[in-house]
N, CA, C and O atoms as a DFTB+ gen file, in Angstrom:
632 C
 N C O
     1  1       0.807      -1.208       0.000
     2  2       0.000       0.000       0.000
     3  2       0.845       1.265       0.000
     4  3       0.299       2.368      -0.008
     5  1       2.138       1.130       0.009
     6  2       3.008       2.302      -0.110
     7  2       3.031       2.717      -1.572
     8  3       3.258       1.890      -2.455
     9  1       2.797       3.994      -1.825
    10  2       2.781       4.487      -3.192
    11  2       1.446       4.318      -3.879
    12  3       1.334       4.526      -5.088
    13  1       0.437       3.946      -3.123
    14  2      -0.884       3.686      -3.677
    15  2      -1.654       4.988      -3.892
    16  3      -1.603       5.901      -3.067
    17  1      -2.356       5.054      -4.998
    18  2      -3.232       6.191      -5.296
    19  2      -4.550       5.661      -5.827
    20  3      -4.598       4.631      -6.500
    21  1      -5.604       6.372      -5.517
    22  2      -6.909       6.095      -6.117
    23  2      -7.247       7.321      -6.945
    24  3      -7.274       8.443      -6.439
    25  1      -7.504       7.092      -8.227
    26  2      -7.834       8.222      -9.096
    27  2      -9.266       8.077      -9.594
    28  3      -9.776       6.969      -9.758
    29  1      -9.896       9.215      -9.828
    30  2     -11.276       9.217     -10.302
    31  2     -11.410       9.735     -11.722
    32  3     -12.501       9.723     -12.293
    33  1     -10.292      10.195     -12.298
    34  2     -10.319      10.611     -13.702
    35  2      -8.918      10.454     -14.282
    36  3      -7.924      10.460     -13.557
    37  1      -8.862      10.314     -15.597
    38  2      -7.602      10.031     -16.282
    39  2      -6.588      11.160     -16.128
    40  3      -5.387      10.920     -16.249
    41  1      -7.036      12.369     -15.867
    42  2      -6.109      13.491     -15.711
    43  2      -5.173      13.299     -14.519
    44  3      -4.100      13.900     -14.471
    45  1      -5.572      12.469     -13.561
    46  2      -4.758      12.243     -12.365
    47  2      -3.800      11.064     -12.506
    48  3      -3.024      10.790     -11.590
    49  1      -3.842      10.367     -13.632
    50  2      -3.037       9.162     -13.800
    51  2      -1.539       9.438     -13.755
    52  3      -0.808       8.712     -13.082
    53  1      -1.065      10.460     -14.448
    54  2       0.377      10.731     -14.483
    55  2       0.935      10.993     -13.090
    56  3       2.006      10.489     -12.752
    57  1       0.233      11.766     -12.285
    58  2       0.698      12.048     -10.924
    59  2       0.702      10.775     -10.079
    60  3       1.619      10.558      -9.286
    61  1      -0.315       9.937     -10.244
    62  2      -0.379       8.683      -9.494
    63  2       0.765       7.751      -9.886
    64  3       1.372       7.112      -9.026
    65  1       1.054       7.673     -11.172
    66  2       2.173       6.841     -11.629
    67  2       3.500       7.372     -11.111
    68  3       4.362       6.593     -10.703
    69  1       3.674       8.679     -11.122
    70  2       4.912       9.272     -10.603
    71  2       5.097       8.910      -9.137
    72  3       6.207       8.593      -8.709
    73  1       4.026       8.955      -8.373
    74  2       4.100       8.565      -6.963
    75  2       4.496       7.101      -6.837
    76  3       5.379       6.765      -6.048
    77  1       3.860       6.240      -7.595
    78  2       4.139       4.804      -7.516
    79  2       5.572       4.483      -7.920
    80  3       6.232       3.666      -7.279
    81  1       6.055       5.124      -8.980
    82  2       7.413       4.843      -9.465
    83  2       8.496       5.325      -8.503
    84  3       9.657       4.942      -8.647
    85  1       8.145       6.144      -7.539
    86  2       9.133       6.522      -6.510
    87  2       9.480       5.329      -5.626
    88  3      10.528       5.312      -4.981
    89  1       8.594       4.327      -5.596
    90  2       8.783       3.180      -4.712
    91  2       9.212       1.910      -5.424
    92  3       9.708       0.985      -4.782
    93  1       9.032       1.845      -6.738
    94  2       9.351       0.617      -7.467
    95  2       9.508       0.912      -8.951
    96  3       8.993       1.908      -9.460
    97  1      10.227       0.033      -9.634
    98  2      10.378       0.160     -11.085
    99  2       9.179      -0.409     -11.835
   100  3       9.042      -0.200     -13.040
   101  1       8.319      -1.121     -11.132
   102  2       7.112      -1.651     -11.764
   103  2       5.910      -1.277     -10.898
   104  3       6.012      -1.173      -9.675
   105  1       4.784      -1.081     -11.553
   106  2       3.572      -0.714     -10.826
   107  2       2.413      -1.583     -11.299
   108  3       2.471      -2.189     -12.369
   109  1       1.385      -1.632     -10.506
   110  2       0.185      -2.398     -10.811
   111  2      -0.993      -1.437     -10.856
   112  3      -1.212      -0.665      -9.923
   113  1      -1.750      -1.489     -11.947
   114  2      -2.965      -0.690     -12.079
   115  2      -4.157      -1.629     -11.989
   116  3      -4.206      -2.648     -12.677
   117  1      -5.110      -1.287     -11.146
   118  2      -6.305      -2.105     -10.981
   119  2      -7.529      -1.209     -10.929
   120  3      -7.449      -0.045     -10.536
   121  1      -8.653      -1.765     -11.328
   122  2      -9.914      -1.056     -11.153
   123  2     -10.255      -1.058      -9.671
   124  3     -10.152      -2.091      -9.010
   125  1     -10.656       0.084      -9.149
   126  2     -11.035       0.189      -7.743
   127  2     -12.414      -0.428      -7.539
   128  3     -13.346      -0.156      -8.295
   129  1     -12.529      -1.255      -6.516
   130  2     -13.808      -1.861      -6.163
   131  2     -14.282      -1.194      -4.875
   132  3     -13.691      -1.417      -3.818
   133  1     -15.329      -0.388      -4.940
   134  2     -15.825       0.240      -3.715
   135  2     -16.507      -0.794      -2.828
   136  3     -17.009      -1.807      -3.313
   137  1     -16.520      -0.532      -1.537
   138  2     -17.219      -1.426      -0.624
   139  2     -16.485      -1.601       0.679
   140  3     -15.527      -0.890       0.983
   141  1     -16.954      -2.561       1.438
   142  2     -16.386      -2.855       2.755
   143  2     -15.159      -3.739       2.583
   144  3     -15.131      -4.620       1.724
   145  1     -14.148      -3.495       3.406
   146  2     -12.929      -4.300       3.348
   147  2     -13.011      -5.390       4.403
   148  3     -13.213      -5.125       5.588
   149  1     -12.846      -6.633       3.938
   150  2     -12.921      -7.802       4.803
   151  2     -11.660      -8.629       4.640
   152  3     -11.016      -8.599       3.592
   153  1     -11.313      -9.368       5.684
   154  2     -10.205     -10.304       5.581
   155  2     -10.565     -11.566       6.350
   156  3     -11.212     -11.516       7.396
   157  1     -10.127     -12.702       5.806
   158  2     -10.465     -13.998       6.392
   159  2      -9.199     -14.844       6.451
   160  3      -8.459     -14.948       5.472
   161  1      -8.963     -15.441       7.605
   162  2      -7.783     -16.281       7.814
   163  2      -8.162     -17.753       7.751
   164  3      -9.197     -18.170       8.271
   165  1      -7.298     -18.530       7.102
   166  2      -7.392     -19.989       7.149
   167  2      -6.215     -20.462       7.989
   168  3      -5.072     -20.062       7.766
   169  1      -6.510     -21.312       8.952
   170  2      -5.499     -21.876       9.840
   171  2      -5.638     -23.390       9.752
   172  3      -6.521     -23.984      10.369
   173  1      -4.742     -24.008       8.966
   174  2      -4.870     -25.442       8.703
   175  2      -6.090     -25.676       7.837
   176  3      -6.152     -25.203       6.702
   177  1      -7.059     -26.402       8.366
   178  2      -8.312     -26.613       7.628
   179  2      -9.468     -25.843       8.266
   180  3     -10.636     -26.100       7.973
   181  1      -9.131     -24.904       9.135
   182  2     -10.134     -24.127       9.865
   183  2     -10.191     -22.701       9.326
   184  3      -9.160     -22.047       9.170
   185  1     -11.389     -22.228       9.047
   186  2     -11.578     -20.847       8.606
   187  2     -11.987     -20.032       9.826
   188  3     -12.971     -20.347      10.495
   189  1     -11.222     -18.983      10.106
   190  2     -11.475     -18.147      11.280
   191  2     -12.536     -17.086      10.967
   192  3     -12.896     -16.896       9.806
   193  1     -13.034     -16.399      11.992
   194  2     -14.063     -15.378      11.767
   195  2     -13.609     -14.281      10.798
   196  3     -12.430     -13.934      10.727
   197  1     -14.574     -13.756      10.063
   198  2     -14.324     -12.646       9.139
   199  2     -14.047     -11.390       9.959
   200  3     -14.740     -11.110      10.937
   201  1     -13.028     -10.637       9.551
   202  2     -12.693      -9.357      10.182
   203  2     -13.026      -8.248       9.193
   204  3     -12.638      -8.313       8.026
   205  1     -13.746      -7.228       9.659
   206  2     -13.968      -6.045       8.830
   207  2     -12.976      -4.971       9.239
   208  3     -12.756      -4.723      10.424
   209  1     -12.386      -4.344       8.242
   210  2     -11.381      -3.298       8.432
   211  2     -12.036      -1.970       8.066
   212  3     -12.479      -1.782       6.933
   213  1     -12.095      -1.046       9.030
   214  2     -12.748       0.244       8.793
   215  2     -11.740       1.363       9.063
   216  3     -11.635       1.843      10.192
   217  1     -10.999       1.780       8.033
   218  2     -10.006       2.833       8.223
   219  2     -10.662       4.206       8.346
   220  3     -11.633       4.515       7.654
   221  1     -10.115       5.010       9.232
   222  2     -10.598       6.377       9.452
   223  2     -10.546       7.201       8.167
   224  3     -11.426       8.022       7.914
   225  1      -9.513       6.978       7.362
   226  2      -9.304       7.761       6.140
   227  2     -10.177       7.294       4.977
   228  3     -10.235       7.958       3.942
   229  1     -10.853       6.163       5.138
   230  2     -11.652       5.624       4.051
   231  2     -10.911       4.602       3.215
   232  3     -11.527       3.876       2.434
   233  1      -9.590       4.533       3.367
   234  2      -8.805       3.541       2.638
   235  2      -7.724       2.984       3.550
   236  3      -7.108       3.731       4.309
   237  1      -7.489       1.692       3.483
   238  2      -6.548       1.004       4.363
   239  2      -5.137       1.122       3.802
   240  3      -4.599       0.171       3.235
   241  1      -4.551       2.294       3.966
   242  2      -3.209       2.560       3.464
   243  2      -2.170       2.300       4.559
   244  3      -2.505       1.816       5.639
   245  1      -0.937       2.620       4.275
   246  2       0.159       2.353       5.210
   247  2      -0.101       2.986       6.577
   248  3       0.062       2.337       7.610
   249  1      -0.506       4.256       6.575
   250  2      -0.748       4.955       7.836
   251  2      -1.893       4.306       8.610
   252  3      -1.828       4.170       9.832
   253  1      -2.940       3.906       7.890
   254  2      -4.081       3.263       8.543
   255  2      -3.685       1.941       9.187
   256  3      -4.221       1.566      10.229
   257  1      -2.755       1.246       8.569
   258  2      -2.313      -0.044       9.096
   259  2      -1.425       0.105      10.321
   260  3      -1.548      -0.665      11.274
   261  1      -0.537       1.082      10.306
   262  2       0.533       1.099      11.298
   263  2       0.488       2.241      12.298
   264  3       1.304       2.263      13.219
   265  1      -0.434       3.193      12.158
   266  2      -0.565       4.249      13.156
   267  2      -1.756       3.932      14.053
   268  3      -2.879       3.755      13.582
   269  1      -1.491       3.866      15.329
   270  2      -2.511       3.496      16.303
   271  2      -3.734       4.408      16.210
   272  3      -3.611       5.625      16.075
   273  1      -4.907       3.799      16.283
   274  2      -6.152       4.547      16.299
   275  2      -6.670       4.980      14.945
   276  3      -7.723       5.614      14.871
   277  1      -5.966       4.657      13.869
   278  2      -6.378       5.095      12.531
   279  2      -7.382       4.145      11.875
   280  3      -7.967       4.469      10.842
   281  1      -7.580       2.960      12.485
   282  2      -8.466       1.956      11.896
   283  2      -9.231       1.237      13.000
   284  3      -8.699       0.962      14.075
   285  1     -10.480       0.944      12.706
   286  2     -11.306       0.147      13.614
   287  2     -11.473      -1.236      12.979
   288  3     -11.669      -1.359      11.770
   289  1     -11.392      -2.264      13.812
   290  2     -11.535      -3.643      13.351
   291  2     -12.766      -4.246      14.022
   292  3     -12.907      -4.178      15.243
   293  1     -13.647      -4.830      13.233
   294  2     -14.848      -5.462      13.767
   295  2     -14.691      -6.967      13.576
   296  3     -14.658      -7.474      12.455
   297  1     -14.593      -7.664      14.710
   298  2     -14.344      -9.101      14.684
   299  2     -15.292      -9.797      15.652
   300  3     -15.210      -9.556      16.856
   301  1     -16.169     -10.634      15.176
   302  2     -16.404     -10.938      13.772
   303  2     -17.156      -9.807      13.074
   304  3     -17.872      -9.027      13.702
   305  1     -16.971      -9.744      11.767
   306  2     -17.644      -8.718      10.965
   307  2     -19.157      -8.860      11.111
   308  3     -19.688      -9.964      11.236
   309  1     -19.830      -7.722      11.093
   310  2     -21.292      -7.716      11.221
   311  2     -21.917      -7.927       9.844
   312  3     -22.223      -6.980       9.120
   313  1     -22.092      -9.200       9.512
   314  2     -22.639      -9.618       8.220
   315  2     -23.754     -10.625       8.465
   316  3     -23.766     -11.290       9.500
   317  1     -24.691     -10.748       7.527
   318  2     -25.681     -11.825       7.645
   319  2     -24.973     -13.187       7.682
   320  3     -23.938     -13.377       7.043
   321  1     -25.541     -14.118       8.430
   322  2     -24.908     -15.431       8.590
   323  2     -24.665     -16.129       7.262
   324  3     -23.616     -16.744       7.069
   325  1     -25.627     -16.040       6.338
   326  2     -25.461     -16.732       5.061
   327  2     -24.312     -16.140       4.254
   328  3     -23.581     -16.873       3.588
   329  1     -24.147     -14.826       4.308
   330  2     -23.057     -14.179       3.581
   331  2     -21.713     -14.501       4.231
   332  3     -20.724     -14.732       3.536
   333  1     -21.678     -14.517       5.561
   334  2     -20.455     -14.904       6.270
   335  2     -20.030     -16.309       5.849
   336  3     -18.865     -16.538       5.521
   337  1     -20.969     -17.239       5.858
   338  2     -20.663     -18.628       5.479
   339  2     -20.185     -18.712       4.040
   340  3     -19.266     -19.472       3.734
   341  1     -20.800     -17.937       3.153
   342  2     -20.415     -17.943       1.739
   343  2     -18.989     -17.417       1.557
   344  3     -18.202     -17.994       0.807
   345  1     -18.663     -16.332       2.238
   346  2     -17.316     -15.752       2.129
   347  2     -16.284     -16.693       2.744
   348  3     -15.196     -16.859       2.192
   349  1     -16.607     -17.303       3.868
   350  2     -15.672     -18.248       4.482
   351  2     -15.448     -19.460       3.580
   352  3     -14.321     -19.943       3.468
   353  1     -16.498     -19.954       2.940
   354  2     -16.351     -21.090       2.020
   355  2     -15.494     -20.698       0.820
   356  3     -14.655     -21.482       0.377
   357  1     -15.698     -19.496       0.295
   358  2     -14.882     -19.016      -0.832
   359  2     -13.426     -18.876      -0.415
   360  3     -12.518     -19.150      -1.201
   361  1     -13.206     -18.449       0.821
   362  2     -11.843     -18.321       1.340
   363  2     -11.147     -19.675       1.348
   364  3     -10.017     -19.797       0.875
   365  1     -11.809     -20.681       1.878
   366  2     -11.210     -22.015       1.940
   367  2     -10.968     -22.573       0.539
   368  3      -9.932     -23.189       0.289
   369  1     -11.915     -22.362      -0.373
   370  2     -11.718     -22.835      -1.756
   371  2     -10.514     -22.150      -2.392
   372  3      -9.718     -22.802      -3.069
   373  1     -10.374     -20.850      -2.183
   374  2      -9.233     -20.124      -2.735
   375  2      -7.922     -20.611      -2.148
   376  3      -6.947     -20.810      -2.874
   377  1      -7.894     -20.800      -0.851
   378  2      -6.721     -21.310      -0.138
   379  2      -6.282     -22.644      -0.738
   380  3      -5.103     -22.849      -1.024
   381  1      -7.235     -23.538      -0.925
   382  2      -6.935     -24.864      -1.461
   383  2      -6.588     -24.810      -2.946
   384  3      -5.703     -25.534      -3.401
   385  1      -7.275     -23.960      -3.701
   386  2      -7.074     -23.895      -5.157
   387  2      -5.666     -23.475      -5.535
   388  3      -5.129     -23.938      -6.541
   389  1      -5.064     -22.603      -4.740
   390  2      -3.706     -22.165      -5.089
   391  2      -2.631     -22.952      -4.350
   392  3      -1.449     -22.616      -4.421
   393  1      -3.045     -23.999      -3.641
   394  2      -2.078     -24.898      -3.024
   395  2      -1.479     -24.390      -1.729
   396  3      -0.363     -24.772      -1.376
   397  1      -2.191     -23.545      -1.018
   398  2      -1.679     -23.058       0.270
   399  2      -1.670     -24.188       1.289
   400  3      -2.429     -25.152       1.188
   401  1      -0.801     -24.044       2.256
   402  2      -0.802     -24.945       3.400
   403  2      -0.447     -24.122       4.625
   404  3       0.091     -23.020       4.515
   405  1      -0.752     -24.665       5.788
   406  2      -0.457     -23.934       7.017
   407  2      -1.504     -22.871       7.275
   408  3      -2.593     -23.163       7.770
   409  1      -1.172     -21.644       6.940
   410  2      -2.118     -20.557       7.165
   411  2      -1.934     -19.492       6.095
   412  3      -0.878     -19.388       5.472
   413  1      -2.964     -18.720       5.900
   414  2      -2.932     -17.581       4.979
   415  2      -4.105     -16.680       5.334
   416  3      -5.022     -17.074       6.055
   417  1      -4.053     -15.475       4.817
   418  2      -5.140     -14.514       5.016
   419  2      -5.568     -14.006       3.648
   420  3      -4.729     -13.606       2.840
   421  1      -6.869     -14.022       3.388
   422  2      -7.381     -13.591       2.089
   423  2      -8.233     -12.342       2.288
   424  3      -9.136     -12.311       3.124
   425  1      -7.925     -11.310       1.497
   426  2      -8.607     -10.019       1.596
   427  2      -9.681      -9.902       0.525
   428  3      -9.491     -10.330      -0.614
   429  1     -10.800      -9.320       0.902
   430  2     -11.948      -9.153       0.013
   431  2     -12.478      -7.729       0.081
   432  3     -12.253      -7.007       1.052
   433  1     -13.191      -7.343      -0.978
   434  2     -14.049      -6.157      -0.969
   435  2     -15.468      -6.661      -1.136
   436  3     -15.740      -7.514      -1.980
   437  1     -16.371      -6.130      -0.327
   438  2     -17.781      -6.505      -0.374
   439  2     -18.593      -5.297      -0.807
   440  3     -18.652      -4.287      -0.106
   441  1     -19.219      -5.415      -1.976
   442  2     -20.053      -4.322      -2.476
   443  2     -21.426      -4.346      -1.797
   444  3     -21.798      -5.324      -1.149
   445  1     -22.158      -3.264      -1.960
   446  2     -23.494      -3.163      -1.369
   447  2     -24.448      -4.224      -1.899
   448  3     -25.386      -4.615      -1.204
   449  1     -24.219      -4.697      -3.125
   450  2     -25.100      -5.713      -3.717
   451  2     -24.733      -7.140      -3.286
   452  3     -25.233      -8.113      -3.851
   453  1     -23.852      -7.254      -2.277
   454  2     -23.405      -8.524      -1.697
   455  2     -22.415      -9.277      -2.573
   456  3     -22.022     -10.392      -2.232
   457  1     -22.008      -8.699      -3.685
   458  2     -20.937      -9.322      -4.470
   459  2     -19.623      -9.035      -3.755
   460  3     -19.404      -7.931      -3.256
   461  1     -18.757     -10.032      -3.710
   462  2     -17.459      -9.839      -3.073
   463  2     -16.368     -10.224      -4.061
   464  3     -16.552     -11.068      -4.938
   465  1     -15.229      -9.574      -3.884
   466  2     -14.105      -9.728      -4.802
   467  2     -12.852     -10.011      -3.990
   468  3     -12.557      -9.309      -3.023
   469  1     -12.121     -11.037      -4.385
   470  2     -10.838     -11.327      -3.752
   471  2      -9.825     -10.299      -4.232
   472  3      -9.619     -10.134      -5.435
   473  1      -9.200      -9.615      -3.295
   474  2      -8.180      -8.629      -3.630
   475  2      -6.785      -9.228      -3.604
   476  3      -5.935      -8.891      -4.427
   477  1      -6.561     -10.124      -2.642
   478  2      -5.193     -10.589      -2.426
   479  2      -5.201     -11.814      -1.529
   480  3      -6.043     -11.947      -0.641
   481  1      -4.249     -12.708      -1.774
   482  2      -3.997     -13.832      -0.883
   483  2      -2.652     -13.570      -0.225
   484  3      -1.622     -13.497      -0.896
   485  1      -2.673     -13.431       1.086
   486  2      -1.453     -13.171       1.852
   487  2      -0.959     -14.491       2.428
   488  3      -1.500     -14.982       3.418
   489  1       0.065     -15.063       1.808
   490  2       0.568     -16.357       2.271
   491  2       1.560     -16.217       3.418
   492  3       1.949     -17.210       4.033
   493  1       1.960     -15.012       3.699
   494  2       2.814     -14.743       4.852
   495  2       2.342     -13.442       5.505
   496  3       3.049     -12.434       5.473
   497  1       1.143     -13.468       6.099
   498  2       0.585     -12.245       6.671
   499  2       1.312     -11.827       7.944
   500  3       2.013     -12.622       8.569
   501  1       1.129     -10.569       8.311
   502  2       1.728     -10.050       9.539
   503  2       1.335     -10.896      10.741
   504  3       0.200     -11.364      10.836
   505  1       2.276     -11.090      11.653
   506  2       2.014     -11.958      12.800
   507  2       2.439     -11.335      14.121
   508  3       2.859     -12.044      15.035
   509  1       2.334     -10.014      14.228
   510  2       2.549      -9.403      15.537
   511  2       1.281      -9.631      16.357
   512  3       0.240      -9.968      15.792
   513  1       1.346      -9.455      17.661
   514  2       0.135      -9.662      18.465
   515  2      -1.047      -8.777      18.055
   516  3      -2.191      -9.100      18.375
   517  1      -0.791      -7.669      17.354
   518  2      -1.880      -6.776      16.942
   519  2      -2.243      -6.915      15.464
   520  3      -3.052      -6.135      14.961
   521  1      -1.672      -7.876      14.767
   522  2      -1.970      -8.086      13.346
   523  2      -3.356      -8.707      13.166
   524  3      -4.001      -9.108      14.135
   525  1      -3.795      -8.777      11.921
   526  2      -5.147      -9.252      11.612
   527  2      -5.362     -10.733      11.908
   528  3      -6.431     -11.108      12.389
   529  1      -4.382     -11.578      11.635
   530  2      -4.537     -13.016      11.912
   531  2      -4.760     -13.251      13.407
   532  3      -5.696     -13.967      13.763
   533  1      -3.942     -12.681      14.298
   534  2      -4.214     -12.858      15.727
   535  2      -5.567     -12.298      16.175
   536  3      -6.179     -12.839      17.096
   537  1      -6.040     -11.227      15.538
   538  2      -7.376     -10.696      15.874
   539  2      -8.453     -11.737      15.555
   540  3      -9.355     -11.974      16.358
   541  1      -8.350     -12.348      14.383
   542  2      -9.322     -13.371      13.989
   543  2      -9.225     -14.589      14.906
   544  3     -10.241     -15.152      15.313
   545  1      -8.001     -14.987      15.225
   546  2      -7.803     -16.143      16.105
   547  2      -8.401     -15.877      17.483
   548  3      -9.052     -16.746      18.064
   549  1      -8.177     -14.678      17.997
   550  2      -8.711     -14.335      19.319
   551  2     -10.238     -14.401      19.322
   552  3     -10.839     -14.835      20.305
   553  1     -10.866     -13.973      18.227
   554  2     -12.326     -14.052      18.122
   555  2     -12.805     -15.502      18.144
   556  3     -13.952     -15.766      18.505
   557  1     -11.949     -16.434      17.766
   558  2     -12.259     -17.865      17.799
   559  2     -11.864     -18.471      19.144
   560  3     -12.101     -19.656      19.382
   561  1     -11.258     -17.661      20.030
   562  2     -10.847     -18.161      21.332
   563  2      -9.428     -18.691      21.358
   564  3      -9.040     -19.380      22.301
   565  1      -8.652     -18.380      20.336
   566  2      -7.261     -18.837      20.247
   567  2      -6.357     -17.663      20.614
   568  3      -6.268     -16.690      19.865
   569  1      -5.698     -17.749      21.745
   570  2      -4.794     -16.678      22.177
   571  2      -3.486     -16.747      21.387
   572  3      -3.169     -17.777      20.792
   573  1      -2.736     -15.656      21.386
   574  2      -1.534     -15.532      20.561
   575  2      -0.522     -16.661      20.785
   576  3      -0.037     -17.218      19.800
   577  1      -0.176     -17.030      22.031
   578  2       0.796     -18.132      22.194
   579  2       0.310     -19.446      21.573
   580  3       1.096     -20.170      20.963
   581  1      -0.969     -19.751      21.726
   582  2      -1.513     -20.978      21.121
   583  2      -1.488     -20.888      19.597
   584  3      -1.186     -21.869      18.918
   585  1      -1.806     -19.713      19.065
   586  2      -1.758     -19.504      17.614
   587  2      -0.356     -19.783      17.091
   588  3      -0.190     -20.500      16.105
   589  1       0.648     -19.222      17.747
   590  2       2.036     -19.434      17.319
   591  2       2.407     -20.911      17.399
   592  3       3.056     -21.446      16.501
   593  1       1.993     -21.559      18.474
   594  2       2.296     -22.982      18.623
   595  2       1.646     -23.802      17.503
   596  3       2.275     -24.706      16.954
   597  1       0.409     -23.494      17.169
   598  2      -0.281     -24.229      16.098
   599  2       0.411     -24.026      14.754
   600  3       0.569     -24.975      13.986
   601  1       0.821     -22.800      14.469
   602  2       1.505     -22.518      13.202
   603  2       2.837     -23.262      13.137
   604  3       3.184     -23.835      12.105
   605  1       3.571     -23.249      14.230
   606  2       4.862     -23.946      14.269
   607  2       4.653     -25.453      14.083
   608  3       5.381     -26.094      13.325
   609  1       3.669     -26.009      14.769
   610  2       3.393     -27.448      14.641
   611  2       2.994     -27.813      13.210
   612  3       3.414     -28.846      12.688
   613  1       2.182     -26.963      12.578
   614  2       1.816     -27.233      11.180
   615  2       3.060     -27.216      10.299
   616  3       3.203     -28.043       9.398
   617  1       3.954     -26.275      10.562
   618  2       5.183     -26.174       9.782
   619  2       6.097     -27.372       9.963
   620  3       6.862     -27.727       9.066
   621  1       6.009     -27.993      11.133
   622  2       6.831     -29.168      11.420
   623  2       6.156     -30.453      10.956
   624  3       6.734     -31.535      11.061
   625  1       4.937     -30.335      10.445
   626  2       4.228     -31.513       9.958
   627  2       3.477     -32.275      11.014
   628  3       3.046     -33.402      10.768
   629  1       3.305     -31.692      12.195
   630  2       2.559     -32.371      13.278
   631  2       1.071     -32.266      13.069
   632  3       0.296     -32.776      13.878
């Protein structure tokens, strides 16, 4: 999310590209999907509760991620049960389809019409005690030391 810009007209493209190229020799352009930001963790064969990310700025950028108080996290996300189950099932299918093992976190955008879009599969997500995976685990009743132990055991093949 460093160097990220959201543009609403083509006149802003050159400035956005200039910003992005300050951070890398290659850039990625994507269509913006408006909606709620959700993330779902898979831990082994278990899908953890959906987390909703609500950044103060309206977009989950670097500052929103790493400056205290800039983002609110709702765990579990306040979604209808059927939609929660559908997103969790899609998460597990995606995890399995790309050959993940152990754990991963998959990010989604949820539009008002209930359509959701996979934004990214994080195969090595942040794992500090305040990161998103531990938040989801805690909502499932898994404290940070147990989470770390489970991840290590999976890595060792136990």
